[in-house]
PDB file of C-alpha atoms and ligand atoms in Angstrom:
ATOM      1  CA  MET A   1     147.229  21.856  37.915  1.00 49.00           C
ATOM      2  CA  MET A   2     149.256  24.502  37.717  1.00 51.00           C
ATOM      3  CA  ARG A   3     151.388  25.510  40.339  1.00 52.00           C
ATOM      4  CA  SER A   4     150.828  29.555  40.297  1.00 54.00           C
ATOM      5  CA  SER A   5     152.358  30.390  44.008  1.00 56.00           C
ATOM      6  CA  THR A   6     155.725  31.269  44.459  1.00 63.00           C
ATOM      7  CA  GLY A   7     155.788  29.372  48.057  1.00 73.00           C
ATOM      8  CA  PRO A   8     158.939  27.016  48.045  1.00 74.00           C
ATOM      9  CA  VAL A   9     158.377  23.356  46.479  1.00 74.00           C
ATOM     10  CA  ASN A  10     157.902  20.646  48.941  1.00 68.00           C
ATOM     11  CA  MET A  11     158.302  17.528  47.185  1.00 71.00           C
ATOM     12  CA  LYS A  12     159.877  14.648  49.676  1.00 69.00           C
ATOM     13  CA  THR A  13     157.671  11.893  51.787  1.00 80.00           C
ATOM     14  CA  ARG A  14     159.954  10.808  53.903  1.00 89.00           C
ATOM     15  CA  GLY A  15     162.782  10.987  56.178  1.00 94.00           C
ATOM     16  CA  ASN A  16     166.516   9.498  55.859  1.00 95.00           C
ATOM     17  CA  LEU A  17     168.351   8.560  58.352  1.00 97.00           C
ATOM     18  CA  ILE A  18     171.983   9.991  58.829  1.00 98.00           C
ATOM     19  CA  VAL A  19     173.938   8.356  61.174  1.00 98.00           C
ATOM     20  CA  ILE A  20     176.983   9.829  62.628  1.00 96.00           C
ATOM     21  CA  SER A  21     180.079   8.397  63.985  1.00 94.00           C
ATOM     22  CA  GLY A  22     183.749   8.484  65.229  1.00 87.00           C
ATOM     23  CA  PRO A  23     185.843   7.583  68.125  1.00 79.00           C
ATOM     24  CA  SER A  24     185.046   8.903  71.400  1.00 71.00           C
ATOM     25  CA  GLY A  25     186.266  12.466  72.096  1.00 72.00           C
ATOM     26  CA  SER A  26     185.888  12.752  68.331  1.00 74.00           C
ATOM     27  CA  GLY A  27     184.295  15.407  68.860  1.00 79.00           C
ATOM     28  CA  LYS A  28     180.695  14.076  67.980  1.00 85.00           C
ATOM     29  CA  GLY A  29     179.039  16.514  70.519  1.00 85.00           C
ATOM     30  CA  THR A  30     179.987  19.564  69.580  1.00 89.00           C
ATOM     31  CA  ILE A  31     179.265  18.753  66.114  1.00 93.00           C
ATOM     32  CA  CYS A  32     175.905  17.749  66.859  1.00 92.00           C
ATOM     33  CA  SER A  33     174.761  20.469  68.766  1.00 91.00           C
ATOM     34  CA  THR A  34     175.994  23.091  66.393  1.00 95.00           C
ATOM     35  CA  LEU A  35     174.280  20.623  63.276  1.00 97.00           C
ATOM     36  CA  LEU A  36     170.984  20.846  65.375  1.00 96.00           C
ATOM     37  CA  ALA A  37     171.362  24.836  65.396  1.00 96.00           C
ATOM     38  CA  GLU A  38     171.666  25.232  62.149  1.00 96.00           C
ATOM     39  CA  MET A  39     169.374  23.116  60.869  1.00 97.00           C
ATOM     40  CA  PRO A  40     166.711  22.679  63.322  1.00 95.00           C
ATOM     41  CA  ASP A  41     163.933  20.753  60.849  1.00 95.00           C
ATOM     42  CA  LEU A  42     166.836  17.689  62.127  1.00 97.00           C
ATOM     43  CA  HIS A  43     165.568  15.264  64.711  1.00 97.00           C
ATOM     44  CA  LEU A  44     168.582  14.010  67.045  1.00 96.00           C
ATOM     45  CA  SER A  45     167.353  10.491  68.758  1.00 97.00           C
ATOM     46  CA  VAL A  46     168.078  10.200  72.247  1.00 98.00           C
ATOM     47  CA  SER A  47     169.958   6.114  72.614  1.00 98.00           C
ATOM     48  CA  ALA A  48     169.329   3.877  75.363  1.00 98.00           C
ATOM     49  CA  THR A  49     172.583   2.971  77.477  1.00 98.00           C
ATOM     50  CA  THR A  50     173.381   1.215  80.585  1.00 98.00           C
ATOM     51  CA  ARG A  51     176.530   3.252  81.734  1.00 96.00           C
ATOM     52  CA  GLY A  52     176.059   5.766  83.990  1.00 96.00           C
ATOM     53  CA  PRO A  53     175.739   9.948  83.794  1.00 96.00           C
ATOM     54  CA  ARG A  54     178.744  12.252  83.439  1.00 91.00           C
ATOM     55  CA  ASN A  55     178.262  15.301  85.041  1.00 90.00           C
ATOM     56  CA  GLY A  56     175.596  17.172  83.402  1.00 93.00           C
ATOM     57  CA  GLU A  57     174.593  14.319  81.688  1.00 94.00           C
ATOM     58  CA  LYS A  58     170.142  14.085  82.061  1.00 97.00           C
ATOM     59  CA  ASP A  59     168.250  11.339  82.137  1.00 98.00           C
ATOM     60  CA  GLY A  60     166.197  11.625  78.916  1.00 97.00           C
ATOM     61  CA  VAL A  61     167.399  13.971  76.849  1.00 95.00           C
ATOM     62  CA  ASP A  62     171.640  12.632  76.291  1.00 94.00           C
ATOM     63  CA  TYR A  63     170.566   9.544  77.204  1.00 97.00           C
ATOM     64  CA  TYR A  64     167.953   7.226  78.698  1.00 98.00           C
ATOM     65  CA  PHE A  65     170.370   5.786  81.055  1.00 98.00           C
ATOM     66  CA  LEU A  66     168.541   2.562  81.567  1.00 98.00           C
ATOM     67  CA  THR A  67     169.084  -0.962  84.111  1.00 98.00           C
ATOM     68  CA  ARG A  68     170.785  -3.972  81.833  1.00 98.00           C
ATOM     69  CA  VAL A  69     167.882  -5.970  82.540  1.00 98.00           C
ATOM     70  CA  GLN A  70     165.860  -3.113  82.020  1.00 98.00           C
ATOM     71  CA  PHE A  71     168.123  -2.939  77.889  1.00 98.00           C
ATOM     72  CA  GLU A  72     167.445  -6.756  77.828  1.00 98.00           C
ATOM     73  CA  GLN A  73     164.277  -6.456  78.299  1.00 98.00           C
ATOM     74  CA  MET A  74     163.909  -3.794  75.266  1.00 98.00           C
ATOM     75  CA  ILE A  75     166.285  -6.112  73.889  1.00 98.00           C
ATOM     76  CA  ALA A  76     163.845  -8.374  73.671  1.00 98.00           C
ATOM     77  CA  GLY A  77     160.702  -6.534  72.971  1.00 98.00           C
ATOM     78  CA  GLY A  78     162.947  -5.237  69.423  1.00 98.00           C
ATOM     79  CA  ARG A  79     162.553  -2.174  70.320  1.00 98.00           C
ATOM     80  CA  PHE A  80     164.919  -1.529  69.486  1.00 98.00           C
ATOM     81  CA  LEU A  81     166.564  -0.271  65.784  1.00 97.00           C
ATOM     82  CA  GLU A  82     169.850  -1.198  66.336  1.00 98.00           C
ATOM     83  CA  TRP A  83     172.106  -1.929  69.770  1.00 98.00           C
ATOM     84  CA  ALA A  84     175.813  -2.493  70.485  1.00 97.00           C
ATOM     85  CA  GLU A  85     177.591  -3.233  73.814  1.00 95.00           C
ATOM     86  CA  VAL A  86     180.638  -0.494  73.324  1.00 89.00           C
ATOM     87  CA  TYR A  87     183.193  -0.272  75.849  1.00 83.00           C
ATOM     88  CA  GLY A  88     181.072  -2.407  78.863  1.00 91.00           C
ATOM     89  CA  CYS A  89     177.964  -1.205  77.865  1.00 96.00           C
ATOM     90  CA  TYR A  90     174.592  -1.424  75.749  1.00 98.00           C
ATOM     91  CA  TYR A  91     174.042   0.904  73.792  1.00 98.00           C
ATOM     92  CA  GLY A  92     170.717   1.127  71.790  1.00 98.00           C
ATOM     93  CA  THR A  93     168.573   3.541  68.737  1.00 98.00           C
ATOM     94  CA  PRO A  94     164.785   3.178  70.207  1.00 98.00           C
ATOM     95  CA  ARG A  95     162.431   2.385  67.006  1.00 97.00           C
ATOM     96  CA  GLY A  96     159.885   4.165  67.404  1.00 97.00           C
ATOM     97  CA  PRO A  97     160.325   7.716  68.176  1.00 97.00           C
ATOM     98  CA  VAL A  98     162.722   7.656  64.734  1.00 97.00           C
ATOM     99  CA  GLU A  99     160.476   4.979  62.810  1.00 96.00           C
ATOM    100  CA  GLU A 100     157.236   8.012  63.849  1.00 97.00           C
ATOM    101  CA  ALA A 101     160.346  11.771  62.432  1.00 97.00           C
ATOM    102  CA  ILE A 102     161.435   9.797  59.191  1.00 95.00           C
ATOM    103  CA  ASN A 103     157.203   8.999  58.435  1.00 93.00           C
ATOM    104  CA  GLN A 104     157.454  13.017  59.418  1.00 93.00           C
ATOM    105  CA  GLY A 105     159.298  12.897  56.445  1.00 92.00           C
ATOM    106  CA  LYS A 106     162.474  14.531  58.766  1.00 95.00           C
ATOM    107  CA  ASP A 107     165.515  13.234  58.581  1.00 96.00           C
ATOM    108  CA  VAL A 108     166.900  11.681  61.658  1.00 98.00           C
ATOM    109  CA  VAL A 109     170.790  12.230  62.995  1.00 97.00           C
ATOM    110  CA  LEU A 110     171.547   8.300  65.220  1.00 97.00           C
ATOM    111  CA  GLU A 111     174.671   9.201  67.390  1.00 95.00           C
ATOM    112  CA  ILE A 112     175.745   5.516  67.203  1.00 95.00           C
ATOM    113  CA  ASP A 113     179.598   3.515  67.146  1.00 92.00           C
ATOM    114  CA  VAL A 114     180.073   1.809  64.368  1.00 93.00           C
ATOM    115  CA  GLN A 115     178.528  -1.723  65.190  1.00 94.00           C
ATOM    116  CA  GLY A 116     175.516   0.279  65.210  1.00 96.00           C
ATOM    117  CA  ALA A 117     175.976   2.132  61.769  1.00 97.00           C
ATOM    118  CA  LEU A 118     176.774  -1.354  60.290  1.00 96.00           C
ATOM    119  CA  GLN A 119     173.702  -2.711  61.459  1.00 96.00           C
ATOM    120  CA  VAL A 120     171.136   0.082  60.120  1.00 97.00           C
ATOM    121  CA  LYS A 121     173.383   0.318  56.508  1.00 97.00           C
ATOM    122  CA  THR A 122     172.460  -3.226  56.352  1.00 96.00           C
ATOM    123  CA  MET A 123     168.629  -3.074  57.630  1.00 94.00           C
ATOM    124  CA  PHE A 124     167.853   0.873  55.831  1.00 93.00           C
ATOM    125  CA  PRO A 125     170.868   0.680  52.293  1.00 93.00           C
ATOM    126  CA  GLY A 126     169.294   4.108  52.007  1.00 92.00           C
ATOM    127  CA  SER A 127     170.430   5.652  54.780  1.00 96.00           C
ATOM    128  CA  VAL A 128     173.485   7.840  54.946  1.00 98.00           C
ATOM    129  CA  LEU A 129     176.228   7.010  56.651  1.00 98.00           C
ATOM    130  CA  ILE A 130     179.087   9.289  58.336  1.00 97.00           C
ATOM    131  CA  PHE A 131     182.629   9.260  59.336  1.00 96.00           C
ATOM    132  CA  LEU A 132     184.383  11.593  61.724  1.00 94.00           C
ATOM    133  CA  ILE A 133     187.531  11.794  62.385  1.00 90.00           C
ATOM    134  CA  PRO A 134     189.894  13.310  64.808  1.00 87.00           C
ATOM    135  CA  PRO A 135     192.711  14.850  63.181  1.00 86.00           C
ATOM    136  CA  SER A 136     195.399  13.484  64.932  1.00 87.00           C
ATOM    137  CA  ARG A 137     195.738  10.273  67.368  1.00 85.00           C
ATOM    138  CA  ALA A 138     197.834  12.812  69.867  1.00 89.00           C
ATOM    139  CA  GLU A 139     194.752  15.625  68.898  1.00 87.00           C
ATOM    140  CA  LEU A 140     191.494  12.678  70.360  1.00 87.00           C
ATOM    141  CA  GLU A 141     194.585  11.608  73.307  1.00 88.00           C
ATOM    142  CA  ARG A 142     194.651  15.476  74.009  1.00 89.00           C
ATOM    143  CA  ARG A 143     190.895  15.730  73.345  1.00 85.00           C
ATOM    144  CA  LEU A 144     189.196  12.751  76.174  1.00 84.00           C
ATOM    145  CA  LYS A 145     192.440  13.968  78.838  1.00 87.00           C
ATOM    146  CA  ASN A 146     190.740  17.828  78.525  1.00 87.00           C
ATOM    147  CA  ARG A 147     188.148  16.430  79.395  1.00 81.00           C
ATOM    148  CA  GLY A 148     188.385  14.688  82.384  1.00 80.00           C
ATOM    149  CA  THR A 149     185.722  12.486  82.514  1.00 78.00           C
ATOM    150  CA  GLU A 150     187.337   9.119  81.724  1.00 81.00           C
ATOM    151  CA  SER A 151     190.443   7.323  83.429  1.00 87.00           C
ATOM    152  CA  ALA A 152     193.415   6.573  82.061  1.00 89.00           C
ATOM    153  CA  GLU A 153     192.549   3.220  81.652  1.00 89.00           C
ATOM    154  CA  ALA A 154     189.617   3.818  80.743  1.00 86.00           C
ATOM    155  CA  ILE A 155     191.368   6.565  77.960  1.00 87.00           C
ATOM    156  CA  GLU A 156     193.681   3.708  76.952  1.00 87.00           C
ATOM    157  CA  GLN A 157     189.888   1.137  76.395  1.00 85.00           C
ATOM    158  CA  ARG A 158     189.175   4.079  74.115  1.00 83.00           C
ATOM    159  CA  LEU A 159     192.327   4.737  71.809  1.00 87.00           C
ATOM    160  CA  ASN A 160     192.826   1.124  71.139  1.00 86.00           C
ATOM    161  CA  TRP A 161     189.265   0.790  70.276  1.00 83.00           C
ATOM    162  CA  VAL A 162     189.764   4.353  67.780  1.00 85.00           C
ATOM    163  CA  GLU A 163     192.343   2.649  66.358  1.00 84.00           C
ATOM    164  CA  LYS A 164     190.052  -0.680  64.716  1.00 87.00           C
ATOM    165  CA  GLU A 165     187.046   2.505  64.016  1.00 88.00           C
ATOM    166  CA  ILE A 166     188.896   3.792  61.812  1.00 89.00           C
ATOM    167  CA  LYS A 167     190.427   0.345  59.892  1.00 90.00           C
ATOM    168  CA  GLN A 168     186.109   0.144  59.319  1.00 93.00           C
ATOM    169  CA  ALA A 169     185.633   3.663  58.190  1.00 93.00           C
ATOM    170  CA  GLY A 170     186.192   2.659  54.688  1.00 94.00           C
ATOM    171  CA  LYS A 171     182.424   0.927  54.407  1.00 96.00           C
ATOM    172  CA  TYR A 172     180.985   4.424  55.074  1.00 97.00           C
ATOM    173  CA  ASP A 173     178.652   6.784  52.956  1.00 98.00           C
ATOM    174  CA  TYR A 174     181.443  10.180  53.528  1.00 98.00           C
ATOM    175  CA  LEU A 175     184.595  11.278  55.338  1.00 96.00           C
ATOM    176  CA  VAL A 176     184.672  14.213  57.028  1.00 96.00           C
ATOM    177  CA  VAL A 177     188.371  15.312  58.897  1.00 92.00           C
ATOM    178  CA  ASN A 178     187.395  17.425  61.948  1.00 90.00           C
ATOM    179  CA  ASP A 179     189.999  19.789  62.666  1.00 88.00           C
ATOM    180  CA  GLU A 180     187.842  22.374  63.406  1.00 91.00           C
ATOM    181  CA  VAL A 181     184.551  22.347  63.908  1.00 92.00           C
ATOM    182  CA  THR A 182     182.461  25.219  61.684  1.00 95.00           C
ATOM    183  CA  ALA A 183     184.417  23.582  58.711  1.00 96.00           C
ATOM    184  CA  ALA A 184     183.174  20.573  59.376  1.00 95.00           C
ATOM    185  CA  VAL A 185     179.325  21.193  60.330  1.00 97.00           C
ATOM    186  CA  ARG A 186     179.626  22.583  57.334  1.00 97.00           C
ATOM    187  CA  LYS A 187     180.432  19.678  55.723  1.00 98.00           C
ATOM    188  CA  ILE A 188     177.903  17.361  57.027  1.00 98.00           C
ATOM    189  CA  SER A 189     175.024  20.049  56.580  1.00 98.00           C
ATOM    190  CA  ALA A 190     175.769  20.058  52.414  1.00 98.00           C
ATOM    191  CA  ILE A 191     175.945  16.447  52.906  1.00 98.00           C
ATOM    192  CA  ILE A 192     172.389  16.475  54.391  1.00 97.00           C
ATOM    193  CA  THR A 193     171.284  18.733  51.625  1.00 95.00           C
ATOM    194  CA  ALA A 194     172.393  16.625  48.818  1.00 96.00           C
ATOM    195  CA  GLU A 195     170.989  13.613  50.155  1.00 95.00           C
ATOM    196  CA  ARG A 196     167.611  15.183  50.693  1.00 91.00           C
ATOM    197  CA  CYS A 197     167.641  15.375  46.232  1.00 89.00           C
ATOM    198  CA  ARG A 198     168.304  12.118  45.548  1.00 88.00           C
ATOM    199  CA  PRO A 199     165.301  10.264  43.504  1.00 84.00           C
ATOM    200  CA  GLY A 200     164.855   7.762  45.911  1.00 79.00           C
ATOM    201  CA  LEU A 201     163.218   9.841  48.905  1.00 77.00           C
ATOM    202  CA  LEU A 202     161.535  11.829  46.444  1.00 77.00           C
ATOM    203  CA  ASP A 203     157.664  11.238  44.628  1.00 80.00           C
ATOM    204  CA  ILE A 204     158.141  12.090  41.363  1.00 86.00           C
ATOM    205  CA  ASP A 205     154.303  10.824  41.180  1.00 85.00           C
ATOM    206  CA  SER A 206     152.645  12.878  43.424  1.00 82.00           C
ATOM    207  CA  PHE A 207     154.695  15.662  42.452  1.00 83.00           C
ATOM    208  CA  LEU A 208     154.271  15.393  38.611  1.00 87.00           C
ATOM    209  CA  GLN A 209     150.435  14.952  39.647  1.00 87.00           C
ATOM    210  CA  GLN A 210     150.379  18.309  41.799  1.00 84.00           C
ATOM    211  CA  TYR A 211     152.470  20.484  39.741  1.00 86.00           C
ATOM    212  CA  TRP A 212     152.216  19.807  36.219  1.00 88.00           C
TER     213      TRP A 212
HETATM  214  P1  5GP B   1     179.439   7.788  75.230  1.00 68.01           P
HETATM  215  O1  5GP B   1     179.608   7.018  76.139  1.00 68.01           O
HETATM  216  O2  5GP B   1     180.887   8.854  75.212  1.00 68.01           O
HETATM  217  O3  5GP B   1     178.539   8.305  75.795  1.00 68.01           O
HETATM  218  O4  5GP B   1     179.546   7.153  73.646  1.00 68.01           O
HETATM  219  C1  5GP B   1     180.449   6.249  73.758  1.00 68.01           C
HETATM  220  C2  5GP B   1     180.540   5.173  72.133  1.00 68.01           C
HETATM  221  O5  5GP B   1     178.816   4.477  72.308  1.00 68.01           O
HETATM  222  C3  5GP B   1     180.332   6.210  71.386  1.00 68.01           C
HETATM  223  O6  5GP B   1     180.774   6.302  69.992  1.00 68.01           O
HETATM  224  C4  5GP B   1     179.175   6.450  70.243  1.00 68.01           C
HETATM  225  O7  5GP B   1     178.667   6.725  69.094  1.00 68.01           O
HETATM  226  C5  5GP B   1     178.407   5.204  71.353  1.00 68.01           C
HETATM  227  N1  5GP B   1     176.636   5.037  71.278  1.00 68.01           N
HETATM  228  C6  5GP B   1     176.534   6.104  71.902  1.00 68.01           C
HETATM  229  N2  5GP B   1     174.691   5.957  70.640  1.00 68.01           N
HETATM  230  C7  5GP B   1     174.035   4.870  70.369  1.00 68.01           C
HETATM  231  C8  5GP B   1     173.205   4.276  69.966  1.00 68.01           C
HETATM  232  O8  5GP B   1     172.815   3.941  70.380  1.00 68.01           O
HETATM  233  N3  5GP B   1     173.696   2.780  69.099  1.00 68.01           N
HETATM  234  C9  5GP B   1     175.238   2.478  69.244  1.00 68.01           C
HETATM  235  N4  5GP B   1     175.329   1.693  68.596  1.00 68.01           N
HETATM  236  N5  5GP B   1     175.887   2.608  70.067  1.00 68.01           N
HETATM  237  C10 5GP B   1     176.321   4.264  70.670  1.00 68.01           C
END
């Protein structure tokens, strides 16, 4: 059939899994909310956790705040796409909403730690792993202290953990240094846009049937 309209051609059939990791305090939260404002078609996955809510965090928006028993029941029921223990608390990505969005052709952003990211890559080799690196250890320490949400001991624990995480950054598909929010978001949105053009996600047969 000849294509007669001049509207955009949408060849995409399934959504992509976009995983964004980076040390605590690397600015992931700000980056993700700015990214979502610029690319409103993205679906941001809301994780579940057993850590308590910080000031201003809302259940069902920032996280689903669960007890350990509730979390373990979800693990047993196979209801997580991935889960991991970070800083002594459980964190996990509920499977249902992610699968639903992907099947609707939406790209899904998971903001998760390195252990979770590598699990996702093993299960879904087509997923896109982006590691967000803070510009320096000193800057990361400054951001964590300024945030004022963690005790000195928790900050020290997080800084030690960061060193381990950064060593895994080479396993990611992309590295983005977060020295400036606007520039980092521009890079990430360019990555997401480019990844949408990969032939693996495009249904070329149905495109040919419809338009050629
Ligand atoms: P925070 O307590 O600072 O919100 O998050 C601590 C760490 O847990 C961060 O590195 C964050 O990316 C990670 N995290 C948040 N949600 C998930 C999740 O669903 N799965 C995994 N594996 N890590 C998560």
